[in-house]
Amino acid sequence: MEPNPVAPPAATLENPAARLSLPVEGMTCASCAGRVERALRKVPGVTEAHVNLAAERAEVTGAAAPAELAAAIRAAGYAVPEVERIIGIEGMSCASCVGRVERALSKVPGVLSVSVNLAAEQARLRLLAGTGDAGLAAALARAGYRLAAAPDDAAAEEDAAAARLTRQGREVLAAAVIAAPFLLGMAGMPFGLDWMPHPWVQLGLAALMFGWFGPRFLRAAWGALRARTGNMDLLVSLGTGAALGLSLWQLWRHGAGHSHGLYFEAAVVVLFFVVLGKWLEARARRGTGAALRALLALRPPTARRLDPDGTEHEVPAAALLVGDRIAVRPGERIPVDAEVESGEAGVDESALTGESRPVAKAPGGAVSAGTVVLDGRLVLRATAVGQDTTLARIAALVSAAQASRAPVQKLVDRVSAVFVPVVLVIAAATLTGWLLAGAGFEAALLHAVAVLVIACPCALGLATPAAIMAGTGAAARAGILLRDAEAIERAHSITLVAFDKTGTLTEGRPRLAALHPAPGMEAVDALALAAALQAGSEHPLAGAVLAAHGAPPPAVEGFRALPGRGVEGIVRGRRLVLGSPRLLAETGAAPSALAAVAEAEAAQGRSLAWLLDPAGPAVLALLAFEDAPKPGAEHAVAGLRALGVEVAMLSGDIAAAARAVAARLGITQVAAEVLPGDKAAQVQAWRQEGARVAMVGDGVNDAPALAAADLGIAMGTGTDVAMAAAGVVLMRGDPGLVPAALDITRRTYGKVKGNLAWAFAYNLLGLPLAALGLLSPPLAGAAMALSSVCVVANALRLTRWRPAVRVAA
């Protein structure tokens, strides 16, 4: 019998709102990225396509099949890595199930083909590399089936990437062995020593080098020519091909006795340095994506699902559904977002929030996927799985940020579009110029080859994305999520940070700040009486009193709430009331000795409550409450001042309360009694005064102000509305992360500018030097390889960044 679908079909790339990320291999420079983008945009149904050269991925939005996109990338001369998988499927019962499963799986972004075997209860999939199990499991669940088994894609992709890097390393060693005789010969030249191999040995070594490494450059160059564009491979192919051709001509014309007219060393050594540079660049680029890989590695591959009778079964974590019960033992990672049903344990959440201290969890508490149970066994009920978990959303946000383009990248794109044609023109002009100046054809050609080889569009293309990837990854490790590259560009110029007070700078809940007993009354006794009256109250101040008392309060009889005024009840045979100054006036009790104290507490913005005996009437005690600043608030203000940023505070509280908190934190600009709708207007007013404003908030009423600011910063402990309006999300409610966020954005933007300056300066200086004959082709090749490595290595320094501001425990 055919099961009924449990949900509508999944959104796929056929849905105009769908988005797909495709891995792309073979790109070497910004021109390659541009060619892939143009090829993807020509696919019918594609509305937007962006390529991240550093991440080697293409982000595509629109209505087009993944297979069509992969075909377009291959037609442009690049590779789209694919994998084949076999997964187990539970619940199939007839031939019609086969069709339904195939249709469900084929709609998952990244699935290229599906073949289902009913007898084996398996499906064979052809997928784009990196397609995860979560989407497959969700699609099957919507069709009424369950994923039974699936390998860990993240681990498989990690192994494949490591294997590619190892293979590149072996190729570098092989290229070094081939180039070594030429390097030795070049080392003897300055001393008049002829250490070059025999011409026929040179030919053999050159043939070996070009036979091994030449085809990859030639294929990429031919692809560029077919697409009527250029790239680094075209420049390298032309340069080394010209040197090789000239050497062959000289060898054929003059024979083996004319060894000093051969230039095999130029071609071989240039290829060696290019291969070496690409390997070093790949190693460095791998480091820039380490943070995202670390996030993805937090997902455990399996989980212990509980049957209704409590029996544990180990299943793939991707097969879990919302509502499943899961057991997690000490030392294990939690596989999904869940609510604790039973058990108590400390949970290490540092990988998600950056908070190093364990967080205690008890029944009713929420836990997140990827966190570690330190002690005790927890039984959980899944509340979010797959791409809906906090871990997956963080990883998606980091991935999107790393794939995003900074506005400054538009300049690089314009330069890259004409870079290779301009270099070809310069090379041709160099050849012509030297010939007209009377130089021989050999010398003129070598100078032109040096121009072709030293030009490096790779450094230009990697300058921005490498820094963005490294910066966003470093920030994510500290619990700071940078939404996109534009947020980084906006954040570096912030001059004023405005904090919402409640819940952002303060704890957001009242605490008992002071208790002043009347003469003849002990503070301990007064607190016990107040706690007894508050035991049955739901008022926020009740929790503060009970927390301050910390022990079971005395019994209360005849408890009654007095709306808008307080509470009353009989404690220890005595009728008492606890309430506002209005209740004090109603009872007619005189504050007497506590009147001055009450004025002083009110001047600090604290809320007052009076403990009274109405029979007297008599005042027994005065209780003062405050919303205390968070432990990291003072450090945050000091950290921002150290960065040269002014600090302001917005609050809907009364002016006295707002000024009291501001004074404690050292904030001089305070806007108090501001209605939620007026917060955005205040932010606009600061901007009109010339300030570049960042707004920090956590509530729904902060969203308009977050959107109105130059940069919105939302606390991850706040609402989804606030986080959606923000360019930066802090994964824990620590205001000390705000200066850290501005610090990492400034450093990241500084790396972007530094990388671009280096890349432009390198080409602006290197091309003229090569054209003037001051650089030989081998030296130009070494410089070209070094330029890309320097750009990525400079960006990689960001991965060592750690927040400077620490919150006191």
PDB file of C-alpha atoms in Angstrom, residues 435-596:
ATOM      1  CA  LEU A 435      62.798  44.669 -31.810  1.00  0.00           C
ATOM      2  CA  LEU A 436      62.546  48.315 -32.849  1.00  0.00           C
ATOM      3  CA  ALA A 437      65.245  49.172 -30.318  1.00  0.00           C
ATOM      4  CA  GLY A 438      67.612  46.815 -32.107  1.00  0.00           C
ATOM      5  CA  ALA A 439      67.522  43.869 -29.763  1.00  0.00           C
ATOM      6  CA  GLY A 440      67.593  40.402 -31.225  1.00  0.00           C
ATOM      7  CA  PHE A 441      64.427  38.341 -31.590  1.00  0.00           C
ATOM      8  CA  GLU A 442      65.484  36.001 -28.795  1.00  0.00           C
ATOM      9  CA  ALA A 443      65.972  38.792 -26.242  1.00  0.00           C
ATOM     10  CA  ALA A 444      62.756  40.537 -27.302  1.00  0.00           C
ATOM     11  CA  LEU A 445      60.783  37.304 -27.023  1.00  0.00           C
ATOM     12  CA  LEU A 446      62.186  36.515 -23.561  1.00  0.00           C
ATOM     13  CA  HIS A 447      61.203  39.956 -22.293  1.00  0.00           C
ATOM     14  CA  ALA A 448      57.680  39.427 -23.672  1.00  0.00           C
ATOM     15  CA  VAL A 449      57.582  35.994 -22.003  1.00  0.00           C
ATOM     16  CA  ALA A 450      58.559  37.614 -18.675  1.00  0.00           C
ATOM     17  CA  VAL A 451      55.623  40.036 -19.063  1.00  0.00           C
ATOM     18  CA  LEU A 452      53.211  37.156 -19.694  1.00  0.00           C
ATOM     19  CA  VAL A 453      54.516  35.142 -16.761  1.00  0.00           C
ATOM     20  CA  ILE A 454      54.724  37.844 -14.105  1.00  0.00           C
ATOM     21  CA  ALA A 455      51.158  39.074 -14.635  1.00  0.00           C
ATOM     22  CA  CYS A 456      48.998  37.667 -11.856  1.00  0.00           C
ATOM     23  CA  PRO A 457      45.223  38.013 -11.975  1.00  0.00           C
ATOM     24  CA  CYS A 458      45.079  35.375  -9.211  1.00  0.00           C
ATOM     25  CA  ALA A 459      46.273  37.776  -6.519  1.00  0.00           C
ATOM     26  CA  LEU A 460      43.588  40.286  -7.537  1.00  0.00           C
ATOM     27  CA  GLY A 461      40.873  37.653  -7.469  1.00  0.00           C
ATOM     28  CA  LEU A 462      41.884  36.208  -4.093  1.00  0.00           C
ATOM     29  CA  ALA A 463      42.544  39.493  -2.265  1.00  0.00           C
ATOM     30  CA  THR A 464      38.983  40.137  -1.066  1.00  0.00           C
ATOM     31  CA  PRO A 465      37.406  36.657  -0.667  1.00  0.00           C
ATOM     32  CA  ALA A 466      40.415  35.206   1.161  1.00  0.00           C
ATOM     33  CA  ALA A 467      40.262  37.967   3.778  1.00  0.00           C
ATOM     34  CA  ILE A 468      36.463  37.700   4.073  1.00  0.00           C
ATOM     35  CA  MET A 469      36.637  33.936   4.591  1.00  0.00           C
ATOM     36  CA  ALA A 470      39.377  34.171   7.198  1.00  0.00           C
ATOM     37  CA  GLY A 471      37.729  37.077   9.047  1.00  0.00           C
ATOM     38  CA  THR A 472      34.225  35.600   9.173  1.00  0.00           C
ATOM     39  CA  GLY A 473      35.654  32.261  10.293  1.00  0.00           C
ATOM     40  CA  ALA A 474      37.671  33.814  13.103  1.00  0.00           C
ATOM     41  CA  ALA A 475      34.631  35.819  14.219  1.00  0.00           C
ATOM     42  CA  ALA A 476      32.405  32.731  14.196  1.00  0.00           C
ATOM     43  CA  ARG A 477      34.781  30.903  16.533  1.00  0.00           C
ATOM     44  CA  ALA A 478      34.327  33.755  19.025  1.00  0.00           C
ATOM     45  CA  GLY A 479      30.513  33.640  18.777  1.00  0.00           C
ATOM     46  CA  ILE A 480      30.239  36.576  16.334  1.00  0.00           C
ATOM     47  CA  LEU A 481      28.347  35.972  13.091  1.00  0.00           C
ATOM     48  CA  LEU A 482      29.022  38.488  10.321  1.00  0.00           C
ATOM     49  CA  ARG A 483      26.107  38.279   7.908  1.00  0.00           C
ATOM     50  CA  ASP A 484      27.894  39.377   4.743  1.00  0.00           C
ATOM     51  CA  ALA A 485      30.875  41.259   3.332  1.00  0.00           C
ATOM     52  CA  GLU A 486      28.865  44.470   3.117  1.00  0.00           C
ATOM     53  CA  ALA A 487      28.365  44.390   6.894  1.00  0.00           C
ATOM     54  CA  ILE A 488      32.147  44.141   7.297  1.00  0.00           C
ATOM     55  CA  GLU A 489      32.646  47.141   5.045  1.00  0.00           C
ATOM     56  CA  ARG A 490      30.049  49.166   6.976  1.00  0.00           C
ATOM     57  CA  ALA A 491      31.294  48.113  10.402  1.00  0.00           C
ATOM     58  CA  HIS A 492      34.872  49.279   9.990  1.00  0.00           C
ATOM     59  CA  SER A 493      33.794  52.944   9.835  1.00  0.00           C
ATOM     60  CA  ILE A 494      31.437  52.977  12.863  1.00  0.00           C
ATOM     61  CA  THR A 495      31.950  56.011  15.127  1.00  0.00           C
ATOM     62  CA  LEU A 496      29.024  55.613  17.564  1.00  0.00           C
ATOM     63  CA  VAL A 497      27.539  52.475  19.146  1.00  0.00           C
ATOM     64  CA  ALA A 498      24.049  52.858  20.618  1.00  0.00           C
ATOM     65  CA  PHE A 499      22.920  50.178  23.083  1.00  0.00           C
ATOM     66  CA  ASP A 500      19.369  49.381  23.998  1.00  0.00           C
ATOM     67  CA  LYS A 501      19.396  49.229  27.821  1.00  0.00           C
ATOM     68  CA  THR A 502      17.087  46.449  28.930  1.00  0.00           C
ATOM     69  CA  GLY A 503      18.335  42.977  28.084  1.00  0.00           C
ATOM     70  CA  THR A 504      21.353  44.293  26.206  1.00  0.00           C
ATOM     71  CA  LEU A 505      23.408  46.268  28.712  1.00  0.00           C
ATOM     72  CA  THR A 506      21.381  44.998  31.669  1.00  0.00           C
ATOM     73  CA  GLU A 507      20.215  41.533  32.675  1.00  0.00           C
ATOM     74  CA  GLY A 508      16.633  42.311  31.668  1.00  0.00           C
ATOM     75  CA  ARG A 509      15.236  41.065  34.971  1.00  0.00           C
ATOM     76  CA  PRO A 510      15.009  42.825  38.343  1.00  0.00           C
ATOM     77  CA  ARG A 511      17.104  41.910  41.350  1.00  0.00           C
ATOM     78  CA  LEU A 512      16.849  43.006  44.951  1.00  0.00           C
ATOM     79  CA  ALA A 513      19.502  45.709  45.191  1.00  0.00           C
ATOM     80  CA  ALA A 514      18.906  46.811  48.779  1.00  0.00           C
ATOM     81  CA  LEU A 515      16.714  46.080  51.795  1.00  0.00           C
ATOM     82  CA  HIS A 516      16.432  48.714  54.531  1.00  0.00           C
ATOM     83  CA  PRO A 517      14.678  47.472  57.708  1.00  0.00           C
ATOM     84  CA  ALA A 518      12.838  49.914  59.964  1.00  0.00           C
ATOM     85  CA  PRO A 519      14.254  50.478  63.443  1.00  0.00           C
ATOM     86  CA  GLY A 520      13.645  47.395  65.566  1.00  0.00           C
ATOM     87  CA  MET A 521      13.324  45.046  62.587  1.00  0.00           C
ATOM     88  CA  GLU A 522      16.090  42.667  61.501  1.00  0.00           C
ATOM     89  CA  ALA A 523      16.903  42.550  57.769  1.00  0.00           C
ATOM     90  CA  VAL A 524      16.783  38.741  57.765  1.00  0.00           C
ATOM     91  CA  ASP A 525      13.315  38.694  59.299  1.00  0.00           C
ATOM     92  CA  ALA A 526      12.047  41.399  56.925  1.00  0.00           C
ATOM     93  CA  LEU A 527      13.311  39.461  53.899  1.00  0.00           C
ATOM     94  CA  ALA A 528      11.655  36.246  55.133  1.00  0.00           C
ATOM     95  CA  LEU A 529       8.295  38.030  55.563  1.00  0.00           C
ATOM     96  CA  ALA A 530       8.567  39.607  52.107  1.00  0.00           C
ATOM     97  CA  ALA A 531       9.454  36.243  50.562  1.00  0.00           C
ATOM     98  CA  ALA A 532       6.419  34.634  52.189  1.00  0.00           C
ATOM     99  CA  LEU A 533       4.124  37.258  50.656  1.00  0.00           C
ATOM    100  CA  GLN A 534       5.752  36.916  47.213  1.00  0.00           C
ATOM    101  CA  ALA A 535       5.681  33.106  47.144  1.00  0.00           C
ATOM    102  CA  GLY A 536       2.283  33.065  45.457  1.00  0.00           C
ATOM    103  CA  SER A 537       2.852  36.055  43.155  1.00  0.00           C
ATOM    104  CA  GLU A 538       3.664  36.003  39.423  1.00  0.00           C
ATOM    105  CA  HIS A 539       5.068  39.557  39.451  1.00  0.00           C
ATOM    106  CA  PRO A 540       8.689  39.931  38.181  1.00  0.00           C
ATOM    107  CA  LEU A 541       9.701  41.481  41.508  1.00  0.00           C
ATOM    108  CA  ALA A 542       8.509  38.349  43.304  1.00  0.00           C
ATOM    109  CA  GLY A 543      11.219  36.275  41.694  1.00  0.00           C
ATOM    110  CA  ALA A 544      13.847  38.793  42.757  1.00  0.00           C
ATOM    111  CA  VAL A 545      12.712  38.598  46.409  1.00  0.00           C
ATOM    112  CA  LEU A 546      12.589  34.794  46.432  1.00  0.00           C
ATOM    113  CA  ALA A 547      16.015  34.601  44.772  1.00  0.00           C
ATOM    114  CA  ALA A 548      17.479  36.941  47.388  1.00  0.00           C
ATOM    115  CA  HIS A 549      15.934  34.908  50.224  1.00  0.00           C
ATOM    116  CA  GLY A 550      17.266  31.639  48.820  1.00  0.00           C
ATOM    117  CA  ALA A 551      15.381  29.358  51.242  1.00  0.00           C
ATOM    118  CA  PRO A 552      11.813  28.070  51.583  1.00  0.00           C
ATOM    119  CA  PRO A 553       9.775  31.043  52.827  1.00  0.00           C
ATOM    120  CA  PRO A 554       7.407  30.911  55.823  1.00  0.00           C
ATOM    121  CA  ALA A 555       3.839  29.787  55.115  1.00  0.00           C
ATOM    122  CA  VAL A 556       1.296  32.417  54.114  1.00  0.00           C
ATOM    123  CA  GLU A 557      -2.468  32.337  54.604  1.00  0.00           C
ATOM    124  CA  GLY A 558      -5.192  34.408  53.037  1.00  0.00           C
ATOM    125  CA  PHE A 559      -2.936  35.495  50.184  1.00  0.00           C
ATOM    126  CA  ARG A 560      -4.492  38.097  47.922  1.00  0.00           C
ATOM    127  CA  ALA A 561      -3.137  40.180  45.050  1.00  0.00           C
ATOM    128  CA  LEU A 562      -3.896  43.907  45.161  1.00  0.00           C
ATOM    129  CA  PRO A 563      -3.988  44.867  41.423  1.00  0.00           C
ATOM    130  CA  GLY A 564      -1.628  47.711  40.618  1.00  0.00           C
ATOM    131  CA  ARG A 565      -0.523  48.062  44.228  1.00  0.00           C
ATOM    132  CA  GLY A 566       0.956  44.825  45.663  1.00  0.00           C
ATOM    133  CA  VAL A 567       0.011  41.750  47.698  1.00  0.00           C
ATOM    134  CA  GLU A 568      -1.281  40.929  51.158  1.00  0.00           C
ATOM    135  CA  GLY A 569      -1.457  37.872  53.410  1.00  0.00           C
ATOM    136  CA  ILE A 570      -1.136  36.515  56.925  1.00  0.00           C
ATOM    137  CA  VAL A 571       2.374  35.440  57.894  1.00  0.00           C
ATOM    138  CA  ARG A 572       3.140  34.035  61.331  1.00  0.00           C
ATOM    139  CA  GLY A 573      -0.304  35.156  62.487  1.00  0.00           C
ATOM    140  CA  ARG A 574       0.243  38.737  61.376  1.00  0.00           C
ATOM    141  CA  ARG A 575      -1.520  40.456  58.479  1.00  0.00           C
ATOM    142  CA  LEU A 576       1.063  42.145  56.216  1.00  0.00           C
ATOM    143  CA  VAL A 577       1.120  43.947  52.877  1.00  0.00           C
ATOM    144  CA  LEU A 578       3.954  44.452  50.390  1.00  0.00           C
ATOM    145  CA  GLY A 579       3.562  46.941  47.599  1.00  0.00           C
ATOM    146  CA  SER A 580       4.186  50.209  45.823  1.00  0.00           C
ATOM    147  CA  PRO A 581       4.412  53.761  47.234  1.00  0.00           C
ATOM    148  CA  ARG A 582       0.725  54.054  46.314  1.00  0.00           C
ATOM    149  CA  LEU A 583      -0.072  51.269  48.787  1.00  0.00           C
ATOM    150  CA  LEU A 584       2.006  53.099  51.398  1.00  0.00           C
ATOM    151  CA  ALA A 585      -0.174  56.161  50.951  1.00  0.00           C
ATOM    152  CA  GLU A 586      -3.381  54.111  51.157  1.00  0.00           C
ATOM    153  CA  THR A 587      -2.438  52.544  54.485  1.00  0.00           C
ATOM    154  CA  GLY A 588      -1.470  55.892  55.952  1.00  0.00           C
ATOM    155  CA  ALA A 589       1.821  54.536  57.288  1.00  0.00           C
ATOM    156  CA  ALA A 590       4.610  57.095  57.715  1.00  0.00           C
ATOM    157  CA  PRO A 591       8.041  56.154  56.263  1.00  0.00           C
ATOM    158  CA  SER A 592       9.672  58.263  59.014  1.00  0.00           C
ATOM    159  CA  ALA A 593      13.313  57.162  59.278  1.00  0.00           C
ATOM    160  CA  LEU A 594      13.254  55.537  55.836  1.00  0.00           C
ATOM    161  CA  ALA A 595      11.953  58.594  53.951  1.00  0.00           C
ATOM    162  CA  ALA A 596      15.430  59.935  53.114  1.00  0.00           C
TER     163      ALA A 596
END
